[in-house]
PDB file of N, CA and C in Angstrom:
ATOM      1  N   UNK O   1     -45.770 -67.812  57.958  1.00  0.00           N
ATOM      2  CA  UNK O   1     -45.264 -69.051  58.545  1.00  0.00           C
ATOM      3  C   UNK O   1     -46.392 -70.074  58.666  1.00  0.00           C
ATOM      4  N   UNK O   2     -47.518 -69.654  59.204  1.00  0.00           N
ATOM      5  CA  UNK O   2     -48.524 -70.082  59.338  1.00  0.00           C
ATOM      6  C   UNK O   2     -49.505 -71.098  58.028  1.00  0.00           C
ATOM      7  N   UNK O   3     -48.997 -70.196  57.217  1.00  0.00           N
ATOM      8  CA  UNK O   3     -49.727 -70.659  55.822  1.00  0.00           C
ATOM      9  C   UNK O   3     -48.876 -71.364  55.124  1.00  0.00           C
ATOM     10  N   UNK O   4     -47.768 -71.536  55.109  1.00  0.00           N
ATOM     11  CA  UNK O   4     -46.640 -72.384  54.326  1.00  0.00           C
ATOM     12  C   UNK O   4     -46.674 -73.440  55.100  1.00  0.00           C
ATOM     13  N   UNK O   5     -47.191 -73.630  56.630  1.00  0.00           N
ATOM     14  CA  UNK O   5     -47.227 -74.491  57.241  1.00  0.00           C
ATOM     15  C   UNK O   5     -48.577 -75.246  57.006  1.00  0.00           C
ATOM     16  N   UNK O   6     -49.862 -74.872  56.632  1.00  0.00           N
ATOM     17  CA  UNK O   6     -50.910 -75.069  56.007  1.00  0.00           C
ATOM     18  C   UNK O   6     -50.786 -75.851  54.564  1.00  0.00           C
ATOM     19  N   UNK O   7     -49.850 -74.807  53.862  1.00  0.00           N
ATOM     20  CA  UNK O   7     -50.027 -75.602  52.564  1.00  0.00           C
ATOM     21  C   UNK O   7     -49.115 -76.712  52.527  1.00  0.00           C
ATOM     22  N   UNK O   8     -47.997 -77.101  53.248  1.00  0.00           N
ATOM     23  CA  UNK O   8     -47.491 -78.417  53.387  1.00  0.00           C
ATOM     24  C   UNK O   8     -48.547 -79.793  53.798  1.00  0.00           C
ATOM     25  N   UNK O   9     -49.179 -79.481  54.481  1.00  0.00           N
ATOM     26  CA  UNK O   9     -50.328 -80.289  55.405  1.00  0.00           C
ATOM     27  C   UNK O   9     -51.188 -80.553  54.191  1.00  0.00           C
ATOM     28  N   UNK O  10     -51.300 -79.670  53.758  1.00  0.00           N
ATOM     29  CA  UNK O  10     -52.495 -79.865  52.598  1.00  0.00           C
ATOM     30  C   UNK O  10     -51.940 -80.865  51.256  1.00  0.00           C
ATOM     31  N   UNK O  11     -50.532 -80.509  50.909  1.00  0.00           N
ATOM     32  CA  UNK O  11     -49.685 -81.010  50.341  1.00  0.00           C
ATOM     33  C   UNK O  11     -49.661 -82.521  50.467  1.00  0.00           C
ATOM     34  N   UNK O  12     -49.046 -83.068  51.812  1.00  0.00           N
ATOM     35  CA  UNK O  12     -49.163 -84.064  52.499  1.00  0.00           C
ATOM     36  C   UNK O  12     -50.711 -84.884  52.577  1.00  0.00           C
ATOM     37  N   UNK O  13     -51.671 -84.258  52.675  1.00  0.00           N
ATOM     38  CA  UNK O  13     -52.697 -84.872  52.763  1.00  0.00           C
ATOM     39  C   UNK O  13     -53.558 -85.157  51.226  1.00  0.00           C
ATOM     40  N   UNK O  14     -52.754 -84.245  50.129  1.00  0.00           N
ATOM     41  CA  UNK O  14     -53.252 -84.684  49.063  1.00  0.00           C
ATOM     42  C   UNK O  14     -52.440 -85.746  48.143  1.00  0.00           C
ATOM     43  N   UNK O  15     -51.209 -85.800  48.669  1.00  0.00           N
ATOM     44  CA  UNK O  15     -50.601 -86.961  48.810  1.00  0.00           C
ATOM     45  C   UNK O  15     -51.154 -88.239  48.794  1.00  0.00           C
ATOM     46  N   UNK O  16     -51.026 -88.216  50.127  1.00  0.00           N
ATOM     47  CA  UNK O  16     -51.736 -89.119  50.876  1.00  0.00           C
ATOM     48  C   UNK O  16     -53.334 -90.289  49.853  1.00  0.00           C
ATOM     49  N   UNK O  17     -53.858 -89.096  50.117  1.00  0.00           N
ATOM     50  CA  UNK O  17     -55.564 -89.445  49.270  1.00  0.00           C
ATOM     51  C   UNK O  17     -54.845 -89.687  47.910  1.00  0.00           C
ATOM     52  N   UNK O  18     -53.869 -89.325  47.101  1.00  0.00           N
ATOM     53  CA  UNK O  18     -53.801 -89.741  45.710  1.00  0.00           C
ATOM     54  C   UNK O  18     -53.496 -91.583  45.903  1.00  0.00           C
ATOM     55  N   UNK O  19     -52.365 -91.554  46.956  1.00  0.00           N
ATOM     56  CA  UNK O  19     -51.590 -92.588  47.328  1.00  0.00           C
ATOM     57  C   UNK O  19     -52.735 -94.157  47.365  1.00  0.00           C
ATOM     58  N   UNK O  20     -53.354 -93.849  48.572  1.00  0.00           N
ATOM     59  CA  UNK O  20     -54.614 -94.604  48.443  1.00  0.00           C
ATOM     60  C   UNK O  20     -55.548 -94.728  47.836  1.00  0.00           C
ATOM     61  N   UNK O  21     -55.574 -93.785  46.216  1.00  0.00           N
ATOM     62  CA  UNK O  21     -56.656 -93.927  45.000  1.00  0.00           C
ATOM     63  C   UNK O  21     -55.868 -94.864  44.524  1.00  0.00           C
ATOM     64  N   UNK O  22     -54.423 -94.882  44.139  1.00  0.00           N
ATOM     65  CA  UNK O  22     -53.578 -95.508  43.379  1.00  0.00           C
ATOM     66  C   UNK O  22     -53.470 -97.129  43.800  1.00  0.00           C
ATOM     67  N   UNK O  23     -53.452 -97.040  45.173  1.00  0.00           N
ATOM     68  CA  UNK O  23     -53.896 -98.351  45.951  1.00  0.00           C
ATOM     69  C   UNK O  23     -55.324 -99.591  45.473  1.00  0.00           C
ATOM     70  N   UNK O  24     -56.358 -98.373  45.739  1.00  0.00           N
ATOM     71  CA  UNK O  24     -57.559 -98.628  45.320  1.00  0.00           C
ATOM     72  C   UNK O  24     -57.976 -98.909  44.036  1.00  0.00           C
ATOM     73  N   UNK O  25     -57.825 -98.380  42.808  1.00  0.00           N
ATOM     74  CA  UNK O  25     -57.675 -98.587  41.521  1.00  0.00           C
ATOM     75  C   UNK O  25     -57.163 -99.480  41.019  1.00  0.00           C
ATOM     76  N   UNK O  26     -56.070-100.295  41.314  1.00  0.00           N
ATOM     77  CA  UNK O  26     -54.500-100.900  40.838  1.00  0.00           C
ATOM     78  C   UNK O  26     -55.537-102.471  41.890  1.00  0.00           C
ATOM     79  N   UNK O  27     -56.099-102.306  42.873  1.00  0.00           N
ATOM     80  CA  UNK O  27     -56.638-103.325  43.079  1.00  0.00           C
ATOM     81  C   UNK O  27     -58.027-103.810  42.604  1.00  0.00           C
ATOM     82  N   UNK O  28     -58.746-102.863  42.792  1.00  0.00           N
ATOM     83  CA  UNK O  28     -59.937-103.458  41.576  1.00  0.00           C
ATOM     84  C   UNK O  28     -59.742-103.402  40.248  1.00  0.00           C
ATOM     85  N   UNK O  29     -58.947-103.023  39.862  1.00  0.00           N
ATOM     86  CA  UNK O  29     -58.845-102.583  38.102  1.00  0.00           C
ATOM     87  C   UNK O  29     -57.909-104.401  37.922  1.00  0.00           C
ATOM     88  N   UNK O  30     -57.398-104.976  38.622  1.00  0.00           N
ATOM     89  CA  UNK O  30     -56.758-106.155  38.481  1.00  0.00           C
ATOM     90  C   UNK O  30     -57.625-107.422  37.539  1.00  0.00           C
ATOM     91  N   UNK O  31     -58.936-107.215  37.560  1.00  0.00           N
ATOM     92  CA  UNK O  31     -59.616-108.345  36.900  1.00  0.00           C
ATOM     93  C   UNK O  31     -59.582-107.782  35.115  1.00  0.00           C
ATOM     94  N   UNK O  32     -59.863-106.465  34.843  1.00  0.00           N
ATOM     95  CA  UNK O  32     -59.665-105.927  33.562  1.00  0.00           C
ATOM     96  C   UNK O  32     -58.410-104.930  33.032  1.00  0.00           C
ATOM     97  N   UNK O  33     -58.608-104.671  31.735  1.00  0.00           N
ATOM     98  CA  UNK O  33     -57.682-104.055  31.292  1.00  0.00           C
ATOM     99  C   UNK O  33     -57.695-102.496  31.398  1.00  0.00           C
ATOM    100  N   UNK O  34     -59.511-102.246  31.277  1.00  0.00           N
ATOM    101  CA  UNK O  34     -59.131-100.857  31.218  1.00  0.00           C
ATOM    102  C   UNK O  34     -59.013-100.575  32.568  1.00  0.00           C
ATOM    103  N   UNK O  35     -59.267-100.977  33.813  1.00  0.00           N
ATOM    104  CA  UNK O  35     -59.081-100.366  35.224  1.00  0.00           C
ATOM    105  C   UNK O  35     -57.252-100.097  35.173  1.00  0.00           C
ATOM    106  N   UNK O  36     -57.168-101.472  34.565  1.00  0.00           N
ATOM    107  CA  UNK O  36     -55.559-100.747  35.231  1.00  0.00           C
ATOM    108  C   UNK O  36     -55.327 -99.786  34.007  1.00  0.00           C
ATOM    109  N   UNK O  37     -55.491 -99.583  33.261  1.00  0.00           N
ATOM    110  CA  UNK O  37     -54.989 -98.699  32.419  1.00  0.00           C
ATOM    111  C   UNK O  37     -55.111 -97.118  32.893  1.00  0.00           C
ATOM    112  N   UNK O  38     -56.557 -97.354  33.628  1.00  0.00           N
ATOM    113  CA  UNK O  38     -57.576 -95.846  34.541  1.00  0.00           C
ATOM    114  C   UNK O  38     -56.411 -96.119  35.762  1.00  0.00           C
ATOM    115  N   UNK O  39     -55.702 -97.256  36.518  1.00  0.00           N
ATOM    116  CA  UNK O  39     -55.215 -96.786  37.288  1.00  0.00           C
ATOM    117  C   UNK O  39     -53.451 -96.488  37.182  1.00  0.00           C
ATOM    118  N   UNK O  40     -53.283 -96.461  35.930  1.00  0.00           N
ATOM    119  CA  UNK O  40     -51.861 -95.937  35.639  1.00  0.00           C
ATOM    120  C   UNK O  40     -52.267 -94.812  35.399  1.00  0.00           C
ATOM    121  N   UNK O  41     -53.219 -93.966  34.513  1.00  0.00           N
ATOM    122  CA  UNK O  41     -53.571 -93.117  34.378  1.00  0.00           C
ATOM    123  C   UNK O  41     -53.408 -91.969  35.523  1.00  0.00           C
ATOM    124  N   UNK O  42     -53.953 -92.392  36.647  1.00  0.00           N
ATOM    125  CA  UNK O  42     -54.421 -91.972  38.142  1.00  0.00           C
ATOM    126  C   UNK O  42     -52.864 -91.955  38.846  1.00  0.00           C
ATOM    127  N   UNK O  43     -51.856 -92.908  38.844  1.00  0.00           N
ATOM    128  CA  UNK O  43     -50.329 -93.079  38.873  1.00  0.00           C
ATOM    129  C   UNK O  43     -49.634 -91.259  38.223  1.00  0.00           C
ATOM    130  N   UNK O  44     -50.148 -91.501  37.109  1.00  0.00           N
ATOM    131  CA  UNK O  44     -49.230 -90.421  36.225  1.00  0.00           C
ATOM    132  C   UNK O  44     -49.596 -88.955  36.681  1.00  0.00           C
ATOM    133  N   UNK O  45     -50.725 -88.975  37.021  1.00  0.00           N
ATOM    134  CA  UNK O  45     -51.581 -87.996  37.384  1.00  0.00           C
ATOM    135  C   UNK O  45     -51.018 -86.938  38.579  1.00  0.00           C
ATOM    136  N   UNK O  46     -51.275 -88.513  39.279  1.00  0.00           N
ATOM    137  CA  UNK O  46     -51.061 -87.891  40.751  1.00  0.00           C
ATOM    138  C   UNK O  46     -49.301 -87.934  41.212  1.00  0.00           C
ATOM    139  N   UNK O  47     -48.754 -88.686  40.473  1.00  0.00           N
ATOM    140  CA  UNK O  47     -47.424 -88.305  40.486  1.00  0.00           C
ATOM    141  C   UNK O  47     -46.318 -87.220  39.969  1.00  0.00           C
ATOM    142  N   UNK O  48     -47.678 -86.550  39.074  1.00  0.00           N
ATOM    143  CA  UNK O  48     -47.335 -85.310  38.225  1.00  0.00           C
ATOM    144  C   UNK O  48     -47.506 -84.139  39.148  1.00  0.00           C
ATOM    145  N   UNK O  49     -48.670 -84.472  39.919  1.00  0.00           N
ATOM    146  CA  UNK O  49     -49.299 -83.114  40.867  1.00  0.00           C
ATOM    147  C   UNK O  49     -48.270 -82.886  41.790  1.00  0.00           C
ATOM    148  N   UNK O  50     -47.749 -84.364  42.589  1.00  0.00           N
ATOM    149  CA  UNK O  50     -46.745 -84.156  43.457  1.00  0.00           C
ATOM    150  C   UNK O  50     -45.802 -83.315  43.573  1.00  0.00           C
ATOM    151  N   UNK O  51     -44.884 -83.910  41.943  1.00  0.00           N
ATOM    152  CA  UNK O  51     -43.837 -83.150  41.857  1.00  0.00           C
ATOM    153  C   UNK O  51     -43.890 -81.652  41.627  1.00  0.00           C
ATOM    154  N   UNK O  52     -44.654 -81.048  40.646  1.00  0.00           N
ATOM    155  CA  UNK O  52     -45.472 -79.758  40.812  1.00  0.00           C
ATOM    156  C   UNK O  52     -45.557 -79.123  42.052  1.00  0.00           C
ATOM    157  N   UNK O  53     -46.228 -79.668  43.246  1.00  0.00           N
ATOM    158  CA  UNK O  53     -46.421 -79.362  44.035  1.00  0.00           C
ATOM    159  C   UNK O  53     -45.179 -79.226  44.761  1.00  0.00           C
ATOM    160  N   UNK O  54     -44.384 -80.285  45.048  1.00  0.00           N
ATOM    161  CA  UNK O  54     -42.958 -80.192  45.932  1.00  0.00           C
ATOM    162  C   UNK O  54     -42.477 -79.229  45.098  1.00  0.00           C
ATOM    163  N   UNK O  55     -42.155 -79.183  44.102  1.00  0.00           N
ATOM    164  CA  UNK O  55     -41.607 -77.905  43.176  1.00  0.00           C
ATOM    165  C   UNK O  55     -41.931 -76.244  43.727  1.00  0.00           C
ATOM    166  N   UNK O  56     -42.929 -75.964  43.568  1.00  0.00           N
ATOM    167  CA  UNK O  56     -43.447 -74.967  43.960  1.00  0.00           C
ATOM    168  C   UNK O  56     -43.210 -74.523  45.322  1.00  0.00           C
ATOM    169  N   UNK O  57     -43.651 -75.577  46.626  1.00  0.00           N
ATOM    170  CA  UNK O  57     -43.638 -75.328  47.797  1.00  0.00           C
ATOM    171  C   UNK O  57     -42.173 -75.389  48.194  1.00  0.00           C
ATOM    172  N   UNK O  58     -41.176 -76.034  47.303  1.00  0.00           N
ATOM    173  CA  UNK O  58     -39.590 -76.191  47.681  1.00  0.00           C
ATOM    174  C   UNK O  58     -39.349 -74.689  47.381  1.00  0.00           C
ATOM    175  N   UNK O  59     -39.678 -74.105  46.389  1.00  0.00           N
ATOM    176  CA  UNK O  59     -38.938 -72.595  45.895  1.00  0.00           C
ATOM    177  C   UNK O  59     -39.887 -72.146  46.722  1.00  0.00           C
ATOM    178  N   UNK O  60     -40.662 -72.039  47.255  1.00  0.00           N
ATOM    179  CA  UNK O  60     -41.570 -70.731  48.046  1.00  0.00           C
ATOM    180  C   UNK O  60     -40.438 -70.598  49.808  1.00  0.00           C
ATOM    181  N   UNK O  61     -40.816 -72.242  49.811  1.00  0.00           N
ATOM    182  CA  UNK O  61     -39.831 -71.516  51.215  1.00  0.00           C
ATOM    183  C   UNK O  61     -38.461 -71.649  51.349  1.00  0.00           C
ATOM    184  N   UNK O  62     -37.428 -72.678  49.905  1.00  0.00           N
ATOM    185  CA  UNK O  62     -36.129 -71.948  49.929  1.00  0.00           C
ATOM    186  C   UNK O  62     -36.669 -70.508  49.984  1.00  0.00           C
ATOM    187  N   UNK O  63     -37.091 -69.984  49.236  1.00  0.00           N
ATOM    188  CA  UNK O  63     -37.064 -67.899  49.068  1.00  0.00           C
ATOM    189  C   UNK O  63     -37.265 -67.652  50.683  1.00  0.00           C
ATOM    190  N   UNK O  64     -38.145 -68.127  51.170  1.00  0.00           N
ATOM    191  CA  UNK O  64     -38.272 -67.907  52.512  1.00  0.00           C
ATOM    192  C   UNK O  64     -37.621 -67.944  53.566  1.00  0.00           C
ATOM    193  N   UNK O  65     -36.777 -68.486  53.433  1.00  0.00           N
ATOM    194  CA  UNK O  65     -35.931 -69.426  54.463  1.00  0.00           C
ATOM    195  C   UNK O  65     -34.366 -68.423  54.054  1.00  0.00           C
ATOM    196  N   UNK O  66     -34.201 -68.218  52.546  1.00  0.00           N
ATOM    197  CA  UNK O  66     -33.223 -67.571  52.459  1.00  0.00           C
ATOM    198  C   UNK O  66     -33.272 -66.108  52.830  1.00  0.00           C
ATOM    199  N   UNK O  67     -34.856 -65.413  52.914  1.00  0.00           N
ATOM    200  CA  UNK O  67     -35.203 -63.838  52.577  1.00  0.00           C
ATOM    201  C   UNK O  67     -34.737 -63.786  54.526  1.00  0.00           C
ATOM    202  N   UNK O  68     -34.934 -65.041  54.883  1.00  0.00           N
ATOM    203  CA  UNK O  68     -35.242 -64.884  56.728  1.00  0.00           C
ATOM    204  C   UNK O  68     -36.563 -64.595  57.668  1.00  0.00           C
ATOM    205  N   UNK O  69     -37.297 -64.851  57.032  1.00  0.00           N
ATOM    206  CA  UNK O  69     -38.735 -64.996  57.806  1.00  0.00           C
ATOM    207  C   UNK O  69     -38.771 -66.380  58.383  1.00  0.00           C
ATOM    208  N   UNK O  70     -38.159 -67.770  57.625  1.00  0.00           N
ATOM    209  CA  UNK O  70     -38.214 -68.451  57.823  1.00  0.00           C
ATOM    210  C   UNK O  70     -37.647 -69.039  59.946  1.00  0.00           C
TER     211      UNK O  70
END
C-alpha cells in the first residue's frame, strides 16, 4: 500500500518537473527554431513517459484493488 502510494507521488512529481521543462523550453526556445523544435521534442517525450507511466501504475493497482489488498 505503502509503495503504490510512493510510486504515485513519484509519478506526480515527475510529472510535474516534465510540465515545467516544457514550460521552460517552449519559452526560451521562442527566439529560435531549434529550441522549439528541442522543446517539442521534450513535449513528446515527456508526454510519452506519462502515459507509460499512468498505464502501468493504472494496471498495478486495478490488479490490486481487484485482488483486495487495496
Amino acid at each position: 500500500m505503502f509503495v503504490f502510494t510512493l510510486a504515485i507521488i513519484i509519478m506526480a512529481a515527475l510529472a510535474l518537473l516534465s510540465g515545467i521543462a516544457i514550460l521552460f523550453y517552449s519559452r526560451s526556445g521562442n527566439s529560435t527554431s531549434s529550441g522549439r523544435e528541442f522543446s517539442m521534442a521534450v513535449f513528446f517525450v515527456s508526454a510519452l513517459n506519462f502515459v507509460s507511466n499512468s498505464l502501468v501504475f493504472g494496471v498495478v493497482l486495478g490488479v490490486n484493488a481487484m485482488v483486495g489488498f487495496y
